[in-house]
Coordinates of C-alpha atoms in Angstrom, one line a residue:
M1 CA 135.2 -165.7 -155.4
N2 CA 134.0 -168.0 -158.2
A3 CA 132.9 -171.7 -157.9
L4 CA 136.4 -173.0 -158.8
D5 CA 138.1 -170.9 -156.1
H6 CA 135.4 -172.0 -153.7
L7 CA 136.1 -175.7 -154.5
R8 CA 139.9 -175.2 -154.1
A9 CA 139.3 -173.4 -150.8
R10 CA 137.3 -176.4 -149.5
A11 CA 139.8 -178.9 -150.9
S12 CA 142.7 -177.0 -149.4
V13 CA 141.6 -177.8 -145.9
G14 CA 141.6 -181.6 -146.5
I15 CA 144.8 -181.5 -148.5
F16 CA 146.6 -179.5 -145.8
A17 CA 145.2 -181.8 -143.0
L18 CA 146.4 -184.8 -145.0
L19 CA 149.9 -183.2 -145.1
W20 CA 150.2 -183.3 -141.3
L21 CA 148.5 -186.6 -141.2
N22 CA 151.3 -188.0 -143.3
V23 CA 153.8 -186.5 -140.8
A24 CA 151.9 -188.2 -138.0
L25 CA 152.0 -191.5 -139.9
L26 CA 155.7 -191.1 -140.4
A27 CA 156.2 -190.5 -136.7
L28 CA 153.8 -193.4 -135.7
H29 CA 155.6 -195.8 -138.1
G30 CA 158.9 -194.8 -136.5
V31 CA 157.6 -195.5 -133.1
L32 CA 156.3 -198.9 -134.1
R33 CA 159.3 -199.9 -136.2
P34 CA 161.7 -202.2 -134.4
E35 CA 164.6 -200.0 -135.4
G36 CA 163.0 -197.1 -133.8
V37 CA 162.2 -193.6 -135.1
S38 CA 164.2 -192.4 -138.0
L39 CA 165.2 -188.9 -137.0
F40 CA 166.2 -188.0 -140.5
A41 CA 162.9 -189.0 -141.9
L42 CA 161.0 -187.3 -139.1
A43 CA 163.0 -184.1 -139.3
A44 CA 162.7 -184.0 -143.1
G45 CA 159.0 -184.6 -142.9
L46 CA 158.6 -181.8 -140.4
A47 CA 160.7 -179.4 -142.5
V48 CA 158.7 -180.2 -145.6
A49 CA 155.3 -179.9 -143.8
A50 CA 156.4 -176.6 -142.1
S51 CA 157.5 -175.1 -145.4
A52 CA 154.2 -176.1 -147.0
S53 CA 152.3 -174.8 -144.0
A54 CA 154.1 -171.4 -144.3
S55 CA 153.0 -171.1 -147.9
W56 CA 149.5 -172.3 -147.1
L57 CA 149.1 -169.7 -144.3
Q58 CA 150.2 -166.9 -146.7
S59 CA 147.8 -168.0 -149.5
R60 CA 145.6 -171.0 -149.0
T61 CA 144.6 -171.4 -152.6
G62 CA 147.3 -169.5 -154.5
P63 CA 149.2 -171.0 -157.4
T64 CA 152.5 -171.2 -155.3
T65 CA 150.7 -172.9 -152.4
R66 CA 149.1 -175.4 -154.7
V67 CA 152.4 -176.4 -156.3
V68 CA 154.4 -176.4 -152.9
V69 CA 151.7 -178.4 -151.0
S70 CA 151.5 -180.9 -153.9
M71 CA 155.3 -181.4 -154.0
A72 CA 155.3 -181.6 -150.1
H73 CA 152.8 -184.5 -150.4
A74 CA 155.1 -186.2 -152.9
A75 CA 158.1 -185.6 -150.6
L76 CA 156.3 -187.0 -147.5
V77 CA 155.2 -190.1 -149.4
A78 CA 158.8 -190.6 -150.5
L79 CA 159.9 -190.3 -146.8
L80 CA 157.2 -192.9 -145.8
V81 CA 158.5 -195.2 -148.5
Y82 CA 162.0 -194.6 -147.2
S83 CA 160.8 -195.3 -143.6
F84 CA 159.4 -198.7 -144.7
E85 CA 162.8 -199.7 -146.1
G86 CA 163.2 -203.4 -145.5
S87 CA 159.5 -204.0 -144.9
A88 CA 157.2 -206.1 -147.1
L89 CA 154.9 -203.1 -147.2
Q90 CA 157.5 -200.8 -148.9
I91 CA 156.4 -201.8 -152.4
D92 CA 152.7 -201.3 -151.4
M93 CA 153.5 -197.7 -150.2
H94 CA 154.2 -196.9 -153.8
M95 CA 150.4 -197.0 -154.3
Y96 CA 150.3 -194.1 -151.9
F97 CA 152.0 -191.9 -154.6
F98 CA 149.1 -192.4 -156.9
A99 CA 146.6 -191.9 -154.2
T100 CA 148.1 -188.6 -153.0
L101 CA 148.5 -187.5 -156.6
A102 CA 144.8 -188.1 -157.1
I103 CA 144.1 -186.2 -153.9
C104 CA 146.3 -183.3 -155.1
A105 CA 144.3 -183.2 -158.3
A106 CA 141.6 -181.7 -156.1
W107 CA 143.6 -178.4 -156.6
I108 CA 142.2 -178.5 -160.2
D109 CA 145.7 -177.1 -161.2
W110 CA 147.8 -178.9 -163.8
R111 CA 150.9 -177.2 -162.4
A112 CA 150.4 -178.9 -159.0
I113 CA 150.0 -182.3 -160.8
V114 CA 153.1 -181.6 -162.9
G115 CA 155.1 -180.6 -159.9
Y116 CA 154.0 -183.7 -158.0
A117 CA 154.8 -186.0 -160.9
A118 CA 158.2 -184.3 -161.5
L119 CA 159.2 -184.7 -157.9
V120 CA 158.2 -188.3 -157.9
A121 CA 160.1 -189.0 -161.1
A122 CA 163.2 -187.3 -159.8
H123 CA 162.9 -189.2 -156.6
H124 CA 162.6 -192.6 -158.4
L125 CA 165.5 -191.9 -160.8
V126 CA 167.9 -190.3 -158.3
L127 CA 167.3 -192.8 -155.5
Y128 CA 167.3 -195.8 -157.9
F129 CA 170.9 -195.0 -158.6
A130 CA 171.9 -193.5 -155.2
M131 CA 169.8 -195.5 -152.7
P132 CA 168.0 -198.3 -154.5
L133 CA 166.6 -199.8 -151.3
A134 CA 165.0 -196.5 -150.3
V135 CA 162.8 -196.9 -153.4
F136 CA 162.2 -200.6 -153.9
P137 CA 162.7 -203.5 -151.5
G138 CA 165.2 -206.3 -152.4
E139 CA 166.5 -206.4 -155.9
S140 CA 165.1 -203.7 -158.1
H141 CA 165.2 -203.3 -161.9
F142 CA 165.2 -200.3 -164.0
H143 CA 162.2 -201.5 -165.9
R144 CA 160.3 -201.3 -162.6
V145 CA 161.3 -197.6 -162.4
V146 CA 160.2 -197.1 -166.0
L147 CA 156.9 -198.9 -165.3
H148 CA 156.2 -196.7 -162.3
A149 CA 157.2 -193.6 -164.4
V150 CA 154.8 -194.7 -167.3
V151 CA 152.0 -195.3 -164.8
L152 CA 152.7 -192.0 -163.1
V153 CA 152.8 -190.1 -166.5
L154 CA 149.6 -191.7 -167.6
Q155 CA 147.9 -190.9 -164.3
S156 CA 149.2 -187.4 -164.5
A157 CA 148.1 -187.0 -168.1
V158 CA 144.6 -188.3 -167.2
L159 CA 144.4 -186.0 -164.2
I160 CA 145.7 -183.0 -166.2
A161 CA 143.1 -183.7 -168.9
L162 CA 140.4 -184.1 -166.2
T163 CA 141.6 -180.9 -164.5
H164 CA 141.5 -179.1 -167.8
A165 CA 138.0 -180.4 -168.4
V166 CA 136.9 -179.4 -164.9
V167 CA 138.5 -175.9 -165.4
R168 CA 136.6 -175.5 -168.7
A169 CA 133.4 -176.7 -167.0
F170 CA 133.9 -174.3 -164.2
T171 CA 134.7 -171.5 -166.6
A172 CA 131.6 -172.3 -168.6
A173 CA 129.6 -172.6 -165.4
D174 CA 131.0 -169.3 -164.2
E175 CA 130.2 -167.7 -167.5
A176 CA 126.7 -169.2 -167.4
V177 CA 126.4 -168.0 -163.8
A178 CA 127.6 -164.6 -164.8
Q179 CA 125.1 -164.5 -167.6
A180 CA 122.5 -165.8 -165.3
N181 CA 123.5 -163.2 -162.8
D182 CA 123.4 -160.5 -165.5
A183 CA 120.0 -161.8 -166.6
H184 CA 118.9 -161.9 -163.0
R185 CA 120.1 -158.4 -162.4
D186 CA 118.4 -157.3 -165.6
A187 CA 115.2 -159.1 -164.4
V188 CA 115.6 -157.5 -161.0
S189 CA 116.2 -154.1 -162.6
A190 CA 113.2 -154.6 -164.8
S191 CA 111.2 -155.8 -161.8
E192 CA 112.4 -152.8 -159.8
R193 CA 111.4 -150.5 -162.7
A194 CA 108.0 -152.2 -163.0
R195 CA 107.5 -151.9 -159.2
A196 CA 108.7 -148.2 -159.4
A197 CA 106.2 -147.7 -162.3
D198 CA 103.5 -149.4 -160.2
R199 CA 104.4 -147.3 -157.2
A200 CA 104.4 -144.1 -159.4
A201 CA 101.0 -145.1 -160.9
E202 CA 99.7 -145.9 -157.4
E203 CA 101.1 -142.6 -156.1
E204 CA 99.5 -140.8 -159.1
R205 CA 96.2 -142.5 -158.4
T206 CA 96.5 -141.7 -154.8
A207 CA 97.3 -138.1 -155.6
R208 CA 94.3 -137.9 -158.0
D209 CA 92.1 -139.4 -155.4
R210 CA 93.4 -136.9 -152.9
E211 CA 92.8 -134.1 -155.4
K212 CA 89.3 -135.3 -156.0
Q213 CA 88.6 -135.6 -152.3
A214 CA 90.1 -132.1 -151.8
E215 CA 88.0 -130.8 -154.7
A216 CA 84.8 -132.5 -153.3
E217 CA 85.6 -131.1 -149.9
A218 CA 86.1 -127.7 -151.3
I219 CA 82.8 -127.9 -153.2
R220 CA 81.0 -129.1 -150.0
T221 CA 82.5 -126.2 -148.1
V222 CA 81.4 -123.7 -150.9
V223 CA 77.9 -125.2 -150.9
D224 CA 77.7 -125.0 -147.1
E225 CA 78.9 -121.4 -147.0
L226 CA 76.6 -120.4 -149.8
E227 CA 73.7 -122.1 -148.1
R228 CA 74.5 -120.3 -144.9
A229 CA 74.9 -117.0 -146.8
L230 CA 71.6 -117.4 -148.7
A231 CA 69.8 -118.3 -145.4
E232 CA 71.2 -115.1 -143.9
L233 CA 70.0 -113.2 -147.0
S234 CA 66.5 -114.8 -146.8
S235 CA 66.3 -113.6 -143.2
G236 CA 67.1 -110.1 -144.3
N237 CA 70.7 -109.9 -143.1
L238 CA 72.4 -107.8 -145.8
A239 CA 75.4 -107.3 -143.5
Y240 CA 76.5 -111.0 -143.9
R241 CA 79.7 -111.6 -145.9
I242 CA 81.6 -114.8 -146.7
A243 CA 85.0 -114.1 -145.0
R244 CA 86.8 -117.4 -145.6
A245 CA 88.4 -117.7 -149.0
F246 CA 87.4 -120.7 -151.2
A247 CA 89.9 -122.9 -152.9
G248 CA 91.1 -122.1 -156.5
R249 CA 88.6 -120.7 -158.9
L250 CA 85.7 -121.3 -156.5
D251 CA 86.8 -118.2 -154.7
G252 CA 85.2 -116.2 -157.5
L253 CA 81.8 -117.3 -156.2
R254 CA 82.6 -115.8 -152.8
V255 CA 83.8 -112.5 -154.4
S256 CA 80.8 -112.3 -156.6
F257 CA 78.4 -113.1 -153.7
N258 CA 80.0 -110.4 -151.5
G259 CA 80.0 -107.9 -154.3
S260 CA 76.3 -108.7 -155.0
M261 CA 75.5 -108.2 -151.3
E262 CA 77.3 -104.9 -151.2
K263 CA 75.6 -103.7 -154.3
L264 CA 72.2 -104.9 -153.0
E265 CA 72.9 -103.2 -149.7
D266 CA 73.8 -100.0 -151.5
V267 CA 70.7 -100.1 -153.5
L268 CA 68.4 -100.7 -150.5
L269 CA 70.2 -98.0 -148.5
K270 CA 69.7 -95.6 -151.4
V271 CA 66.0 -96.7 -151.7
G272 CA 65.7 -96.2 -147.9
R273 CA 67.2 -92.7 -148.2
T274 CA 64.9 -92.0 -151.2
A275 CA 61.9 -93.2 -149.2
R276 CA 62.9 -90.9 -146.3
S277 CA 63.4 -88.1 -148.7
V278 CA 60.1 -88.7 -150.3
R279 CA 58.4 -88.9 -146.9
S280 CA 60.1 -85.7 -145.8
G281 CA 59.2 -84.0 -149.1
A282 CA 55.7 -85.2 -148.8
S283 CA 55.5 -83.9 -145.3
R284 CA 56.8 -80.5 -146.5
I285 CA 54.3 -80.6 -149.4
S286 CA 51.5 -81.5 -147.0
Q287 CA 52.5 -78.6 -144.7
A288 CA 52.7 -76.3 -147.7
N289 CA 49.3 -77.5 -148.9
G290 CA 47.9 -76.8 -145.5
E291 CA 49.3 -73.3 -145.6
L292 CA 48.1 -72.9 -149.2
Q293 CA 44.6 -74.1 -148.2
M294 CA 44.6 -71.6 -145.3
R295 CA 45.6 -68.8 -147.6
T296 CA 43.1 -69.9 -150.2
D297 CA 40.4 -69.9 -147.5
R298 CA 41.5 -66.4 -146.5
Q299 CA 41.5 -65.3 -150.1
A300 CA 38.0 -66.7 -150.6
A301 CA 36.8 -64.8 -147.5
S302 CA 38.5 -61.7 -148.8
V303 CA 36.8 -62.2 -152.2
Q304 CA 33.4 -62.7 -150.4
E305 CA 34.0 -59.5 -148.4
T306 CA 34.9 -57.6 -151.6
A307 CA 31.8 -59.0 -153.3
A308 CA 29.7 -57.9 -150.4
S309 CA 31.3 -54.4 -150.5
L310 CA 30.8 -54.2 -154.3
A311 CA 27.2 -55.3 -153.7
Q312 CA 26.8 -52.4 -151.3
V313 CA 28.6 -50.1 -153.7
T314 CA 26.2 -51.2 -156.5
A315 CA 23.2 -50.6 -154.3
T316 CA 24.5 -47.2 -153.4
V317 CA 25.2 -46.3 -157.0
K318 CA 21.7 -47.5 -157.9
Q319 CA 20.3 -45.5 -155.1
T320 CA 22.4 -42.5 -156.2
T321 CA 21.1 -43.0 -159.8
A322 CA 17.5 -43.1 -158.5
L323 CA 18.0 -40.1 -156.3
A324 CA 20.1 -38.2 -158.9
E325 CA 17.0 -37.4 -160.8
Q326 CA 15.7 -35.8 -157.7
A327 CA 19.1 -34.6 -156.5
G328 CA 18.5 -31.0 -157.1
Q329 CA 18.2 -30.2 -153.4
S330 CA 20.2 -33.3 -152.3
V331 CA 23.6 -32.4 -153.6
D332 CA 25.1 -32.4 -150.2
H333 CA 23.7 -35.8 -149.5
A334 CA 24.9 -37.0 -152.9
R335 CA 28.3 -35.5 -152.2
R336 CA 28.6 -37.5 -149.0
N337 CA 27.4 -40.6 -150.7
A338 CA 30.0 -40.0 -153.4
E339 CA 32.7 -39.5 -150.9
R340 CA 31.6 -42.7 -149.1
S341 CA 31.6 -44.5 -152.4
G342 CA 35.1 -43.3 -153.1
S343 CA 36.2 -44.7 -149.7
V344 CA 34.6 -48.0 -150.5
V345 CA 36.3 -48.1 -153.9
T346 CA 39.6 -47.3 -152.2
D347 CA 39.0 -50.3 -149.9
A348 CA 38.1 -52.4 -152.8
V349 CA 41.3 -51.4 -154.6
G350 CA 43.2 -52.3 -151.5
A351 CA 41.4 -55.7 -151.2
M352 CA 42.0 -56.4 -154.9
S353 CA 45.7 -55.6 -154.4
R354 CA 45.8 -58.0 -151.5
I355 CA 44.0 -60.6 -153.6
E356 CA 46.6 -60.1 -156.3
T357 CA 49.4 -60.5 -153.8
S358 CA 47.8 -63.7 -152.4
S359 CA 47.5 -65.0 -156.0
G360 CA 51.2 -64.4 -156.5
E361 CA 52.1 -66.2 -153.3
I362 CA 49.8 -69.1 -154.3
G363 CA 51.6 -69.2 -157.6
Q364 CA 55.0 -69.4 -155.8
I365 CA 53.7 -72.2 -153.6
V366 CA 52.3 -74.1 -156.6
G367 CA 55.8 -73.6 -158.2
V368 CA 57.3 -75.1 -155.2
I369 CA 54.8 -78.0 -155.4
D370 CA 55.7 -78.4 -159.1
E371 CA 59.5 -78.5 -158.3
I372 CA 58.8 -81.0 -155.5
A373 CA 56.8 -83.2 -157.9
F374 CA 59.7 -82.9 -160.4
Q375 CA 62.3 -83.9 -157.8
T376 CA 60.0 -86.7 -156.6
N377 CA 59.7 -87.9 -160.2
L378 CA 63.5 -87.9 -160.6
L379 CA 63.9 -89.8 -157.3
A380 CA 61.3 -92.4 -158.4
L381 CA 63.1 -92.7 -161.8
N382 CA 66.4 -93.2 -160.1
A383 CA 64.9 -95.8 -157.8
G384 CA 63.4 -97.6 -160.8
V385 CA 66.8 -97.6 -162.5
E386 CA 68.5 -99.0 -159.4
A387 CA 65.7 -101.6 -159.0
A388 CA 66.2 -102.7 -162.6
R389 CA 69.9 -103.1 -162.0
A390 CA 69.1 -105.3 -159.0
G391 CA 67.2 -107.7 -161.3
D392 CA 64.5 -110.0 -159.8
A393 CA 65.3 -108.9 -156.3
G394 CA 64.4 -105.3 -157.2
K395 CA 61.0 -106.0 -158.9
G396 CA 59.0 -105.0 -155.8
F397 CA 61.0 -101.8 -155.5
A398 CA 60.4 -101.1 -159.2
V399 CA 56.7 -101.3 -158.6
V400 CA 56.9 -98.9 -155.6
A401 CA 59.1 -96.5 -157.6
Q402 CA 56.6 -96.6 -160.5
E403 CA 53.7 -95.8 -158.1
V404 CA 55.8 -92.9 -156.6
R405 CA 56.6 -91.6 -160.1
E406 CA 52.9 -91.7 -161.1
L407 CA 52.0 -89.8 -157.9
A408 CA 54.7 -87.3 -158.6
Q409 CA 53.4 -86.9 -162.2
R410 CA 49.8 -86.4 -160.9
S411 CA 51.1 -83.8 -158.4
A412 CA 53.0 -82.0 -161.2
T413 CA 49.9 -82.1 -163.4
S414 CA 47.7 -80.7 -160.6
A415 CA 50.3 -78.0 -159.8
R416 CA 50.4 -77.0 -163.4
E417 CA 46.6 -76.8 -163.5
I418 CA 46.6 -74.8 -160.3
R419 CA 49.3 -72.5 -161.7
A420 CA 47.2 -72.0 -164.9
L421 CA 44.1 -71.2 -162.8
I422 CA 46.0 -68.9 -160.5
G423 CA 47.4 -67.2 -163.6
A424 CA 43.8 -66.7 -164.9
S425 CA 42.7 -65.5 -161.5
G426 CA 45.6 -63.0 -161.5
E427 CA 44.4 -61.7 -164.9
H428 CA 40.9 -61.3 -163.6
I429 CA 42.2 -59.7 -160.4
R430 CA 44.3 -57.3 -162.4
T431 CA 41.3 -56.5 -164.6
G432 CA 39.2 -56.0 -161.4
V433 CA 41.9 -53.8 -160.0
G434 CA 41.9 -51.7 -163.1
L435 CA 38.1 -51.4 -163.1
V436 CA 38.1 -50.5 -159.4
G437 CA 40.8 -47.9 -160.1
E438 CA 38.6 -46.5 -162.8
T439 CA 35.7 -46.5 -160.5
G440 CA 37.7 -44.6 -157.9
Q441 CA 38.7 -42.1 -160.5
A442 CA 35.1 -41.7 -161.5
L443 CA 33.9 -41.3 -157.9
T444 CA 36.7 -38.8 -157.3
A445 CA 35.5 -36.8 -160.4
I446 CA 32.0 -37.1 -159.1
A447 CA 32.9 -35.8 -155.8
E448 CA 34.9 -32.9 -157.3
E449 CA 32.0 -32.1 -159.6
V450 CA 29.5 -32.3 -156.8
K451 CA 31.7 -30.0 -154.8
G452 CA 32.3 -27.6 -157.7
I453 CA 29.2 -27.9 -159.9
T454 CA 25.8 -28.5 -158.3
G455 CA 24.0 -27.9 -161.5
Q456 CA 25.4 -30.9 -163.4
V457 CA 23.0 -33.4 -161.9
D458 CA 22.4 -34.9 -165.2
G459 CA 26.0 -35.6 -165.7
I460 CA 26.1 -37.2 -162.2
V461 CA 23.2 -39.4 -163.2
R462 CA 24.9 -40.5 -166.3
G463 CA 28.1 -41.1 -164.3
A464 CA 26.1 -43.1 -161.7
R465 CA 24.7 -45.3 -164.5
E466 CA 28.1 -45.9 -165.8
Q467 CA 29.3 -46.7 -162.3
A468 CA 26.4 -49.2 -162.0
C469 CA 27.4 -50.9 -165.2
G470 CA 31.1 -51.0 -164.1
L471 CA 30.2 -52.3 -160.7
G472 CA 28.1 -55.0 -162.3
E473 CA 31.1 -56.1 -164.3
I474 CA 33.3 -55.9 -161.2
N475 CA 30.7 -58.1 -159.4
E476 CA 30.8 -60.6 -162.2
A477 CA 34.6 -60.6 -162.1
L478 CA 34.6 -61.1 -158.3
S479 CA 32.2 -64.0 -158.8
D480 CA 34.7 -65.5 -161.3
I481 CA 37.5 -64.9 -158.7
D482 CA 35.4 -66.6 -156.0
R483 CA 34.7 -69.6 -158.2
T484 CA 38.3 -69.8 -159.2
T485 CA 39.4 -69.6 -155.6
Q486 CA 37.0 -72.4 -154.6
E487 CA 38.4 -74.5 -157.4
N488 CA 41.9 -73.7 -156.2
A489 CA 40.9 -74.8 -152.7
A490 CA 39.5 -78.1 -154.1
M491 CA 42.7 -78.7 -156.1
V492 CA 44.8 -78.0 -153.0
G493 CA 42.7 -80.6 -151.1
E494 CA 43.4 -83.1 -153.9
S495 CA 47.1 -82.3 -153.8
A496 CA 47.1 -82.7 -150.0
A497 CA 45.4 -86.1 -150.4
A498 CA 48.0 -87.2 -153.0
T499 CA 50.8 -86.0 -150.8
D500 CA 49.4 -87.9 -147.9
L501 CA 49.2 -91.0 -150.1
L502 CA 52.8 -90.5 -151.2
A503 CA 53.9 -90.2 -147.6
D504 CA 52.0 -93.4 -146.7
E505 CA 53.7 -95.2 -149.5
A506 CA 57.1 -93.9 -148.4
K507 CA 56.3 -95.1 -144.8
A508 CA 55.3 -98.5 -146.2
L509 CA 58.5 -98.7 -148.2
E510 CA 60.5 -97.8 -145.0
A511 CA 58.6 -100.5 -143.1
M512 CA 59.6 -103.0 -145.8
L513 CA 63.3 -101.9 -145.6
A514 CA 63.2 -102.2 -141.8
G515 CA 63.1 -106.0 -142.2
F516 CA 66.7 -105.9 -143.5
R517 CA 69.9 -105.7 -141.5
F518 CA 72.7 -103.6 -142.8
T519 CA 76.4 -103.4 -142.0
G520 CA 76.0 -99.8 -140.7
R521 CA 78.7 -98.6 -143.1
P522 CA 78.0 -95.5 -145.3
S523 CA 77.1 -96.1 -148.9
R524 CA 79.6 -95.4 -151.6
E525 CA 77.1 -92.9 -153.1
D526 CA 76.0 -91.1 -150.0
G527 CA 74.5 -87.8 -150.7
R528 CA 73.6 -88.4 -154.3
V529 CA 69.9 -89.2 -153.6
A530 CA 69.7 -86.4 -151.0
A531 CA 71.2 -84.0 -153.5

């Protein structure tokens, strides 16, 4: 509903009320009039008001209602003028036509004004000829009717012009209001868009703040977890792992830390197994050195006994040489001495064979020592490589691995020297065995010659001299063997000391590793170090 319709709706109530007020005035005038109530006027007024009310009830501001109600007002005023017939006020009631016409102009509808004016004009013209007294009191003239018509037309024209101006004003106002409403809607829409943009910006700022808060919280969580993990690592707990996943790309820190812990744990486990292997190998080397030292001591005793036996043989041969010049009548005694010398030489051959066997066993033991030193060197090298992979955390283990490697190299060098000396001793022993064998053959020949030829004393003397020379060489060889054996014993002692030092270092390394806590899981490379 626009402003014009709203104005018509408000005016319709007053216009309709005035309609029935005129009916009431008609009835009141009839009651007050001396002649009494004019039933015709009252019935006509009720009929007119009822018909107008029916139209008003159907559409209070419709075009038909406006025309019908306006014409009903004209009809009721005409009935009032008729009811004042013969009264001095009848001519004054004509003013009511102009008043109600002005009131009906409140419809702002030229059709209502035209309808009202047309009905009044018809009323004046028709009743002027049919019932003149119903229009004007006393004598009436046509020029009065014309005057009333001119006034009515002028008023109607003015009201129509006014109505047209009001309609244009309302139309312009409605257009202005519509434009204002459109502008207001555009402004409201723009304001809504601005508020929506503000809300979106605020939501975006809030979202960014939340993201920053979440990121800061995630970073704080990561720092706390890493601080806790590093504290566990500093306390030696290698079994600690960061279980809770971090947000976004920060989870790479957790994965890297857990992977580093696993690798460090594997390295330390392998170092521990290497240390145990070194300690076990050192124990076995120490045991083998003890056995080697015992065998070397026994070999030295055997060499000393052989030297003593050879000294006795040498003395006997010298005695035989001295007595051979006088052995003419002492052949039997010489034969017995020769047989005894043969037995001694046989014992010497057996002793030399045993010495040779002991030298071979010593060589095997030294070979075992050399292999152990080689394996220890490899283990130390592997430990150094793994410590280098561990970076700064493995520097201490790299130093330990280097010391173990140097000890292994010293052991290998000592073993090679022992092997060389044992090889030289073996050569001397084989030479001595050959010499003793030759001595036995000579003594056998002497015995056979003593048994068979008693007259070859000079040959026996010469043979005894040769035997003395051979025994001197054998004695010198045995002296060399004894010296070599003593040197071997000293080297075995040094090897035992180095092995004990290696075992102590391995124990110290195990003691250092005992300060760490492991997960108890098997390493991914179990068996490699042991192999």
